[in-house]
Amino acid sequence: MNKKITKWSLEDIETLYRLPFNDLIYKAQTVHRENHDPNKIQVSTLMSIKTGGCPEDCKYCSQSIKYNTDVEIEKLLSVDDVVAQAKAAKESGASRFCMGAAWRNLNDSNLSKIKDMVKAVKDLDLETCLTLGMLKKEQAESLKECGLDYYNHNLDSSEEYYSKVVSTRTYKDRLNTLSYVRDAGIKVCTGGILGLGEENIDRLKLIEVLCNMEEQPESVPMNKLVKIEGTPYSDNENVDNFDFIRVIAIARITMPKTYVRLSAGRDTMNDEMQALCFFAGANSIFYGDELLTTKNSSINHDKSLLDKLRIETM
Ligand code: SAM
Ligand code: DTB
Ligand code: SF4
């Protein structure tokens, strides 16, 4: 029988959180250097392939049908539209192309078109990532078959806090999809959002779940809430920058080989804050002027920041 091994207890993770800031960052940078080139980051570009009208009620999201936001509902885009954007992303320097849909789950009727998109993007010599909501086991296997590299499906927060953020699905639903993705042999991308009104302990519990997965996720995005007018979280309090950096550092220490992505919310972080996140172990970003429905830090700004830091893209 397979016994689950605990790699990091919550207590150990809390001990990291309590370290003096300099000690924590030093430890994180040490682990980072043992496992990665400290002056290189991975860049992915995001594209919304099906925008708005999502039946889920995630309280942070611009695309939920339950909230009155500025997002217009669109149909699933054509393969040609997706390929055109993927080409542009490649020319800007991205190595991975992530396609997101505002769906609760992937419908079988859309599977073959999605597979065509994956194949066409792969043909451009880009890595592929999808984020389409819940998957069935057979769908994950079918996506692997067509060559999908990564599937993104965030756990967002601790299990307890998650039930306050979303009522239309459970943490267990999320974990099930992640296990189908892992079992199919697709690389796992799963992380969280800070700024949902959660406590620090919820952030540590999220890391506890991520780092104790039998196989740790290859990619862990950490998002800072993008406040969207019309959603219940539009006026949430800002996340403390040092807490954000600590979470990045703890993710780096507990998941040494993982790519930790400084994800949504970078456009509200100044250069020094982003530099500290990179120093704490973040080594992946979304590159491109837009995320899914909101703006990202601009390509021009990112180019000049990476230049100043002498960080190269992979
Ligand atoms: N519908 C799919 C799902 O929920 O898995 C895929 C798209 S969804 C927009 C992808 C992820 O983006 C969410 O899981 C969440 O972590 C993140 N996200 C969405 N809205 C956000 C916001 N306003 N601020 C920060 N992150 C956000
Ligand atoms: C992830 O962790 N963050 C990305 C991606 N994975 C799919 C999405 C961020 C969305 C930000 C809000 C928006 O643009 O709608
Ligand atoms: Fe739908 Fe995903 Fe937005 Fe939740 S986060 S409302 S599942 S698009």
CSV table of C-alpha atoms and ligand atoms in Angstrom, one decimal:
chain,number,residue,atom,x,y,z
A,1,MET,CA,0.0,0.0,0.0
A,2,ASN,CA,1.2,3.5,-0.8
A,3,LYS,CA,1.7,5.5,2.4
A,4,LYS,CA,1.4,9.3,2.0
A,5,ILE,CA,4.6,11.0,3.2
A,6,THR,CA,4.4,14.4,4.8
A,7,LYS,CA,7.2,16.5,3.4
A,8,TRP,CA,6.4,19.6,5.4
A,9,SER,CA,4.2,19.8,8.4
A,10,LEU,CA,2.1,22.9,8.9
A,11,GLU,CA,4.1,23.5,12.0
A,12,ASP,CA,7.4,23.5,10.0
A,13,ILE,CA,5.8,25.9,7.5
A,14,GLU,CA,4.6,28.2,10.3
A,15,THR,CA,8.2,28.2,11.6
A,16,LEU,CA,9.4,29.4,8.3
A,17,TYR,CA,6.8,32.1,8.3
A,18,ARG,CA,8.0,33.3,11.7
A,19,LEU,CA,11.6,33.6,10.7
A,20,PRO,CA,13.1,37.1,10.6
A,21,PHE,CA,12.6,38.5,7.1
A,22,ASN,CA,16.3,38.5,6.2
A,23,ASP,CA,16.8,34.9,7.4
A,24,LEU,CA,13.8,33.7,5.4
A,25,ILE,CA,14.9,35.4,2.2
A,26,TYR,CA,18.4,34.2,2.6
A,27,LYS,CA,17.2,30.6,3.0
A,28,ALA,CA,14.9,31.0,0.0
A,29,GLN,CA,17.7,32.4,-2.2
A,30,THR,CA,20.0,29.6,-1.1
A,31,VAL,CA,17.5,26.9,-2.1
A,32,HIS,CA,16.8,28.8,-5.3
A,33,ARG,CA,20.5,28.9,-6.3
A,34,GLU,CA,20.8,25.1,-5.6
A,35,ASN,CA,18.0,24.4,-8.0
A,36,HIS,CA,17.7,27.1,-10.6
A,37,ASP,CA,19.8,29.7,-12.4
A,38,PRO,CA,19.0,32.8,-10.3
A,39,ASN,CA,19.3,35.2,-13.3
A,40,LYS,CA,16.8,33.4,-15.6
A,41,ILE,CA,13.1,33.4,-15.6
A,42,GLN,CA,10.5,31.5,-17.6
A,43,VAL,CA,7.9,33.6,-19.5
A,44,SER,CA,4.4,32.5,-20.4
A,45,THR,CA,1.7,34.4,-22.3
A,46,LEU,CA,-2.0,34.1,-21.4
A,47,MET,CA,-4.9,34.2,-23.8
A,48,SER,CA,-8.6,34.1,-23.0
A,49,ILE,CA,-10.0,31.7,-25.6
A,50,LYS,CA,-13.6,31.9,-24.2
A,51,THR,CA,-14.4,35.0,-22.2
A,52,GLY,CA,-17.2,35.6,-19.7
A,53,GLY,CA,-20.5,34.0,-18.8
A,54,CYS,CA,-19.1,31.5,-16.4
A,55,PRO,CA,-21.7,29.8,-14.2
A,56,GLU,CA,-19.3,29.5,-11.2
A,57,ASP,CA,-19.5,32.2,-8.4
A,58,CYS,CA,-15.8,32.7,-7.6
A,59,LYS,CA,-16.0,36.0,-5.7
A,60,TYR,CA,-12.9,37.5,-7.2
A,61,CYS,CA,-13.7,36.8,-10.9
A,62,SER,CA,-14.7,39.3,-13.6
A,63,GLN,CA,-16.1,36.4,-15.7
A,64,SER,CA,-18.7,35.0,-13.4
A,65,ILE,CA,-22.2,35.4,-14.7
A,66,LYS,CA,-23.3,36.1,-11.1
A,67,TYR,CA,-21.7,39.6,-10.9
A,68,ASN,CA,-22.3,42.7,-12.9
A,69,THR,CA,-18.8,43.4,-14.3
A,70,ASP,CA,-17.7,45.1,-17.5
A,71,VAL,CA,-16.8,41.8,-19.2
A,72,GLU,CA,-18.7,41.0,-22.4
A,73,ILE,CA,-19.6,37.4,-23.1
A,74,GLU,CA,-17.8,35.9,-26.1
A,75,LYS,CA,-17.9,32.6,-27.9
A,76,LEU,CA,-15.0,30.1,-28.0
A,77,LEU,CA,-12.5,31.6,-30.4
A,78,SER,CA,-11.4,30.0,-33.7
A,79,VAL,CA,-8.1,28.0,-34.0
A,80,ASP,CA,-6.8,30.6,-36.4
A,81,ASP,CA,-7.3,33.4,-33.9
A,82,VAL,CA,-5.5,31.5,-31.3
A,83,VAL,CA,-2.6,30.6,-33.6
A,84,ALA,CA,-2.2,34.3,-34.6
A,85,GLN,CA,-1.9,35.3,-30.9
A,86,ALA,CA,0.4,32.5,-30.1
A,87,LYS,CA,2.7,33.5,-33.0
A,88,ALA,CA,2.8,37.1,-31.6
A,89,ALA,CA,3.6,35.7,-28.1
A,90,LYS,CA,6.4,33.7,-29.5
A,91,GLU,CA,7.8,36.8,-31.3
A,92,SER,CA,7.7,38.7,-28.0
A,93,GLY,CA,9.8,36.1,-26.3
A,94,ALA,CA,7.3,33.8,-24.5
A,95,SER,CA,8.2,30.1,-24.3
A,96,ARG,CA,4.8,28.9,-23.1
A,97,PHE,CA,1.3,29.8,-24.3
A,98,CYS,CA,-1.6,29.4,-21.8
A,99,MET,CA,-5.2,29.3,-23.0
A,100,GLY,CA,-7.9,30.0,-20.5
A,101,ALA,CA,-11.7,29.5,-20.7
A,102,ALA,CA,-14.4,30.8,-18.4
A,103,TRP,CA,-16.0,27.4,-18.0
A,104,ARG,CA,-17.0,25.4,-15.0
A,105,ASN,CA,-15.8,22.3,-16.8
A,106,LEU,CA,-14.7,21.2,-20.3
A,107,ASN,CA,-17.6,20.0,-22.3
A,108,ASP,CA,-16.9,17.0,-24.6
A,109,SER,CA,-18.4,18.9,-27.5
A,110,ASN,CA,-15.5,21.3,-27.3
A,111,LEU,CA,-12.7,18.8,-26.8
A,112,SER,CA,-11.7,18.3,-30.4
A,113,LYS,CA,-11.4,22.0,-31.1
A,114,ILE,CA,-9.3,22.5,-28.0
A,115,LYS,CA,-7.1,19.6,-29.1
A,116,ASP,CA,-6.7,21.3,-32.5
A,117,MET,CA,-5.6,24.5,-30.7
A,118,VAL,CA,-3.0,22.6,-28.6
A,119,LYS,CA,-1.6,20.9,-31.6
A,120,ALA,CA,-1.4,24.1,-33.6
A,121,VAL,CA,0.3,26.0,-30.8
A,122,LYS,CA,2.8,23.1,-30.3
A,123,ASP,CA,3.6,23.2,-34.0
A,124,LEU,CA,4.9,26.8,-33.4
A,125,ASP,CA,7.4,25.2,-31.0
A,126,LEU,CA,5.8,26.7,-27.9
A,127,GLU,CA,4.9,24.8,-24.7
A,128,THR,CA,1.2,24.6,-24.2
A,129,CYS,CA,-1.0,25.1,-21.1
A,130,LEU,CA,-4.7,25.0,-20.7
A,131,THR,CA,-7.0,26.2,-17.9
A,132,LEU,CA,-10.6,25.2,-18.7
A,133,GLY,CA,-12.1,24.4,-15.3
A,134,MET,CA,-12.9,20.8,-14.2
A,135,LEU,CA,-11.8,17.8,-16.3
A,136,LYS,CA,-12.9,14.2,-16.4
A,137,LYS,CA,-10.3,11.5,-16.2
A,138,GLU,CA,-10.8,10.6,-19.9
A,139,GLN,CA,-10.6,14.2,-21.0
A,140,ALA,CA,-7.2,14.6,-19.2
A,141,GLU,CA,-6.0,11.5,-21.0
A,142,SER,CA,-7.2,12.7,-24.3
A,143,LEU,CA,-5.4,16.1,-23.8
A,144,LYS,CA,-2.2,14.3,-22.9
A,145,GLU,CA,-2.5,12.3,-26.1
A,146,CYS,CA,-2.6,15.4,-28.3
A,147,GLY,CA,0.6,16.7,-26.6
A,148,LEU,CA,-0.6,19.1,-23.9
A,149,ASP,CA,2.3,20.1,-21.6
A,150,TYR,CA,0.6,21.8,-18.6
A,151,TYR,CA,-2.9,22.1,-17.0
A,152,ASN,CA,-3.6,25.0,-14.7
A,153,HIS,CA,-6.2,24.6,-12.0
A,154,ASN,CA,-5.7,26.7,-8.9
A,155,LEU,CA,-6.6,25.8,-5.3
A,156,ASP,CA,-6.6,29.5,-4.5
A,157,SER,CA,-6.5,29.3,-0.7
A,158,SER,CA,-6.9,26.9,2.3
A,159,GLU,CA,-9.7,24.4,2.1
A,160,GLU,CA,-11.6,26.2,4.9
A,161,TYR,CA,-11.3,29.6,3.3
A,162,TYR,CA,-12.1,28.3,-0.2
A,163,SER,CA,-15.7,27.5,0.8
A,164,LYS,CA,-16.2,31.2,1.5
A,165,VAL,CA,-14.8,32.2,-1.9
A,166,VAL,CA,-16.7,29.8,-4.1
A,167,SER,CA,-20.0,28.0,-3.4
A,168,THR,CA,-20.5,26.3,-6.7
A,169,ARG,CA,-17.7,23.7,-6.3
A,170,THR,CA,-15.6,22.2,-3.6
A,171,TYR,CA,-11.9,22.0,-2.8
A,172,LYS,CA,-12.2,18.2,-3.3
A,173,ASP,CA,-13.5,18.9,-6.9
A,174,ARG,CA,-10.3,20.9,-7.6
A,175,LEU,CA,-8.1,18.2,-6.1
A,176,ASN,CA,-9.9,15.5,-8.2
A,177,THR,CA,-9.2,17.3,-11.5
A,178,LEU,CA,-5.5,17.8,-10.4
A,179,SER,CA,-5.2,14.1,-9.8
A,180,TYR,CA,-6.6,13.3,-13.2
A,181,VAL,CA,-4.1,15.7,-14.8
A,182,ARG,CA,-1.2,14.2,-12.8
A,183,ASP,CA,-2.2,10.6,-13.6
A,184,ALA,CA,-2.5,11.4,-17.3
A,185,GLY,CA,1.1,12.5,-17.3
A,186,ILE,CA,0.4,16.3,-17.9
A,187,LYS,CA,2.5,18.7,-15.8
A,188,VAL,CA,0.6,20.3,-13.0
A,189,CYS,CA,0.2,24.1,-12.6
A,190,THR,CA,-1.7,25.0,-9.4
A,191,GLY,CA,-1.4,27.9,-7.0
A,192,GLY,CA,-3.3,30.6,-5.2
A,193,ILE,CA,-4.6,34.1,-4.8
A,194,LEU,CA,-3.6,36.4,-2.0
A,195,GLY,CA,-6.0,39.2,-1.1
A,196,LEU,CA,-9.3,37.3,-0.9
A,197,GLY,CA,-9.7,38.4,2.8
A,198,GLU,CA,-7.9,35.2,4.0
A,199,GLU,CA,-5.5,35.1,7.0
A,200,ASN,CA,-1.8,34.3,6.7
A,201,ILE,CA,-2.6,30.8,8.1
A,202,ASP,CA,-4.8,30.1,5.0
A,203,ARG,CA,-1.8,30.9,2.8
A,204,LEU,CA,0.4,28.6,4.8
A,205,LYS,CA,-2.2,25.8,4.6
A,206,LEU,CA,-2.4,26.3,0.8
A,207,ILE,CA,1.4,25.8,0.7
A,208,GLU,CA,1.0,22.8,2.9
A,209,VAL,CA,-1.4,21.1,0.4
A,210,LEU,CA,0.8,22.0,-2.6
A,211,CYS,CA,4.1,20.9,-1.2
A,212,ASN,CA,2.8,17.7,0.2
A,213,MET,CA,1.4,16.5,-3.1
A,214,GLU,CA,2.9,13.1,-3.9
A,215,GLU,CA,4.6,14.8,-6.9
A,216,GLN,CA,5.0,18.5,-6.3
A,217,PRO,CA,3.5,20.8,-9.0
A,218,GLU,CA,5.9,21.8,-11.7
A,219,SER,CA,4.4,25.3,-11.7
A,220,VAL,CA,2.9,27.3,-8.8
A,221,PRO,CA,1.3,30.6,-9.7
A,222,MET,CA,0.9,33.1,-6.9
A,223,ASN,CA,-1.6,35.8,-7.8
A,224,LYS,CA,-2.3,39.0,-6.0
A,225,LEU,CA,-6.0,39.8,-6.3
A,226,VAL,CA,-6.9,42.0,-9.2
A,227,LYS,CA,-9.8,44.0,-7.8
A,228,ILE,CA,-12.7,43.9,-10.2
A,229,GLU,CA,-15.6,46.3,-10.0
A,230,GLY,CA,-18.9,44.5,-9.5
A,231,THR,CA,-17.5,41.5,-7.7
A,232,PRO,CA,-17.9,41.0,-4.0
A,233,TYR,CA,-14.1,41.5,-3.5
A,234,SER,CA,-13.9,44.8,-5.4
A,235,ASP,CA,-13.0,46.7,-2.2
A,236,ASN,CA,-10.8,44.1,-0.4
A,237,GLU,CA,-7.9,45.3,1.6
A,238,ASN,CA,-4.5,45.3,0.0
A,239,VAL,CA,-2.2,42.4,0.7
A,240,ASP,CA,0.8,43.4,2.8
A,241,ASN,CA,3.9,43.3,0.4
A,242,PHE,CA,6.1,41.6,3.0
A,243,ASP,CA,3.5,38.9,3.5
A,244,PHE,CA,3.4,38.4,-0.2
A,245,ILE,CA,7.2,38.1,-0.5
A,246,ARG,CA,7.2,35.7,2.5
A,247,VAL,CA,4.7,33.4,0.8
A,248,ILE,CA,6.9,33.4,-2.4
A,249,ALA,CA,9.9,32.5,-0.2
A,250,ILE,CA,8.1,29.7,1.6
A,251,ALA,CA,6.9,28.3,-1.7
A,252,ARG,CA,10.5,28.3,-3.0
A,253,ILE,CA,11.9,26.6,0.1
A,254,THR,CA,9.2,23.9,0.4
A,255,MET,CA,9.0,23.3,-3.4
A,256,PRO,CA,12.7,23.7,-4.5
A,257,LYS,CA,12.3,22.5,-8.1
A,258,THR,CA,9.0,24.2,-8.9
A,259,TYR,CA,8.6,27.2,-11.1
A,260,VAL,CA,7.0,29.8,-8.8
A,261,ARG,CA,5.1,32.3,-10.9
A,262,LEU,CA,4.7,35.9,-9.9
A,263,SER,CA,1.3,35.9,-11.6
A,264,ALA,CA,-1.7,38.4,-11.7
A,265,GLY,CA,-1.3,41.7,-9.9
A,266,ARG,CA,2.2,42.6,-11.1
A,267,ASP,CA,1.0,45.9,-12.6
A,268,THR,CA,0.2,47.1,-9.0
A,269,MET,CA,3.7,46.1,-7.8
A,270,ASN,CA,6.6,48.5,-8.2
A,271,ASP,CA,9.9,47.4,-9.6
A,272,GLU,CA,11.6,47.0,-6.2
A,273,MET,CA,8.7,44.8,-5.0
A,274,GLN,CA,9.0,42.6,-8.1
A,275,ALA,CA,12.8,42.4,-7.7
A,276,LEU,CA,12.3,41.2,-4.1
A,277,CYS,CA,9.8,38.5,-5.2
A,278,PHE,CA,12.4,37.3,-7.8
A,279,PHE,CA,15.1,37.4,-5.0
A,280,ALA,CA,12.7,35.3,-2.8
A,281,GLY,CA,12.5,32.7,-5.5
A,282,ALA,CA,9.9,33.6,-8.1
A,283,ASN,CA,11.2,32.6,-11.5
A,284,SER,CA,8.3,32.8,-13.9
A,285,ILE,CA,6.0,35.6,-15.0
A,286,PHE,CA,3.1,36.2,-17.4
A,287,TYR,CA,4.4,38.3,-20.2
A,288,GLY,CA,2.1,40.3,-22.5
A,289,ASP,CA,0.0,43.4,-22.1
A,290,GLU,CA,-3.1,41.5,-21.0
A,291,LEU,CA,-3.9,38.6,-18.6
A,292,LEU,CA,-7.4,37.2,-19.3
A,293,THR,CA,-9.7,40.2,-18.9
A,294,THR,CA,-7.4,42.7,-17.1
A,295,LYS,CA,-4.2,44.4,-17.9
A,296,ASN,CA,-0.8,43.1,-17.1
A,297,SER,CA,2.4,45.0,-16.6
A,298,SER,CA,3.3,46.1,-20.1
A,299,ILE,CA,5.9,44.2,-22.3
A,300,ASN,CA,7.9,47.4,-22.6
A,301,HIS,CA,8.0,47.9,-18.8
A,302,ASP,CA,8.9,44.3,-18.2
A,303,LYS,CA,11.7,44.4,-20.8
A,304,SER,CA,13.2,47.4,-19.1
A,305,LEU,CA,12.8,45.9,-15.6
A,306,LEU,CA,14.4,42.6,-16.6
A,307,ASP,CA,17.2,44.6,-18.3
A,308,LYS,CA,17.9,46.6,-15.1
A,309,LEU,CA,18.0,43.4,-13.1
A,310,ARG,CA,20.1,41.6,-15.8
A,311,ILE,CA,17.6,38.8,-15.7
A,312,GLU,CA,17.3,36.8,-18.9
A,313,THR,CA,14.3,35.0,-20.2
A,314,MET,CA,14.5,31.2,-20.8
B,1,SAM,N1,-12.3,28.8,-15.2
B,1,SAM,C1,-11.1,28.2,-15.0
B,1,SAM,C2,-10.8,28.0,-13.6
B,1,SAM,O1,-11.4,28.7,-12.7
B,1,SAM,O2,-10.0,27.1,-13.3
B,1,SAM,C3,-10.0,28.9,-15.7
B,1,SAM,C4,-9.8,30.4,-15.7
B,1,SAM,S1,-9.7,31.2,-14.1
B,1,SAM,C5,-9.8,32.8,-14.6
B,1,SAM,C6,-8.0,30.9,-13.7
B,1,SAM,C7,-7.5,31.4,-12.4
B,1,SAM,O3,-7.2,32.8,-12.5
B,1,SAM,C8,-8.4,31.3,-11.2
B,1,SAM,O4,-8.3,30.0,-10.7
B,1,SAM,C9,-7.8,32.3,-10.2
B,1,SAM,O5,-6.8,31.7,-9.4
B,1,SAM,C10,-7.2,33.3,-11.2
B,1,SAM,N2,-7.9,34.6,-11.1
B,1,SAM,C11,-9.1,34.8,-11.7
B,1,SAM,N3,-9.5,36.1,-11.4
B,1,SAM,C12,-8.5,36.7,-10.7
B,1,SAM,C13,-8.4,38.0,-10.1
B,1,SAM,N4,-9.3,38.9,-10.2
B,1,SAM,N5,-7.2,38.2,-9.5
B,1,SAM,C14,-6.3,37.3,-9.3
B,1,SAM,N6,-6.4,36.1,-9.9
B,1,SAM,C15,-7.5,35.7,-10.5
B,2,DTB,C1,-3.2,32.0,-12.9
B,2,DTB,O1,-2.8,31.5,-11.8
B,2,DTB,N1,-3.5,33.3,-13.1
B,2,DTB,C2,-3.9,33.5,-14.4
B,2,DTB,C3,-3.8,32.1,-15.0
B,2,DTB,N2,-3.3,31.3,-14.0
B,2,DTB,C4,-4.9,31.5,-15.7
B,2,DTB,C5,-5.2,34.2,-14.5
B,2,DTB,C6,-5.1,35.6,-13.9
B,2,DTB,C7,-6.4,36.3,-14.2
B,2,DTB,C8,-6.4,37.7,-13.7
B,2,DTB,C9,-7.7,38.4,-13.9
B,2,DTB,C10,-8.1,38.5,-15.3
B,2,DTB,O2,-7.3,39.0,-16.2
B,2,DTB,O3,-9.3,38.3,-15.6
B,3,SF4,FE1,-15.4,30.8,-13.8
B,3,SF4,FE2,-12.8,30.3,-13.5
B,3,SF4,FE3,-13.8,32.8,-13.1
B,3,SF4,FE4,-14.3,30.9,-11.3
B,3,SF4,S1,-12.3,31.7,-11.8
B,3,SF4,S2,-15.8,32.3,-12.2
B,3,SF4,S3,-14.5,29.1,-12.7
B,3,SF4,S4,-13.7,31.7,-15.0
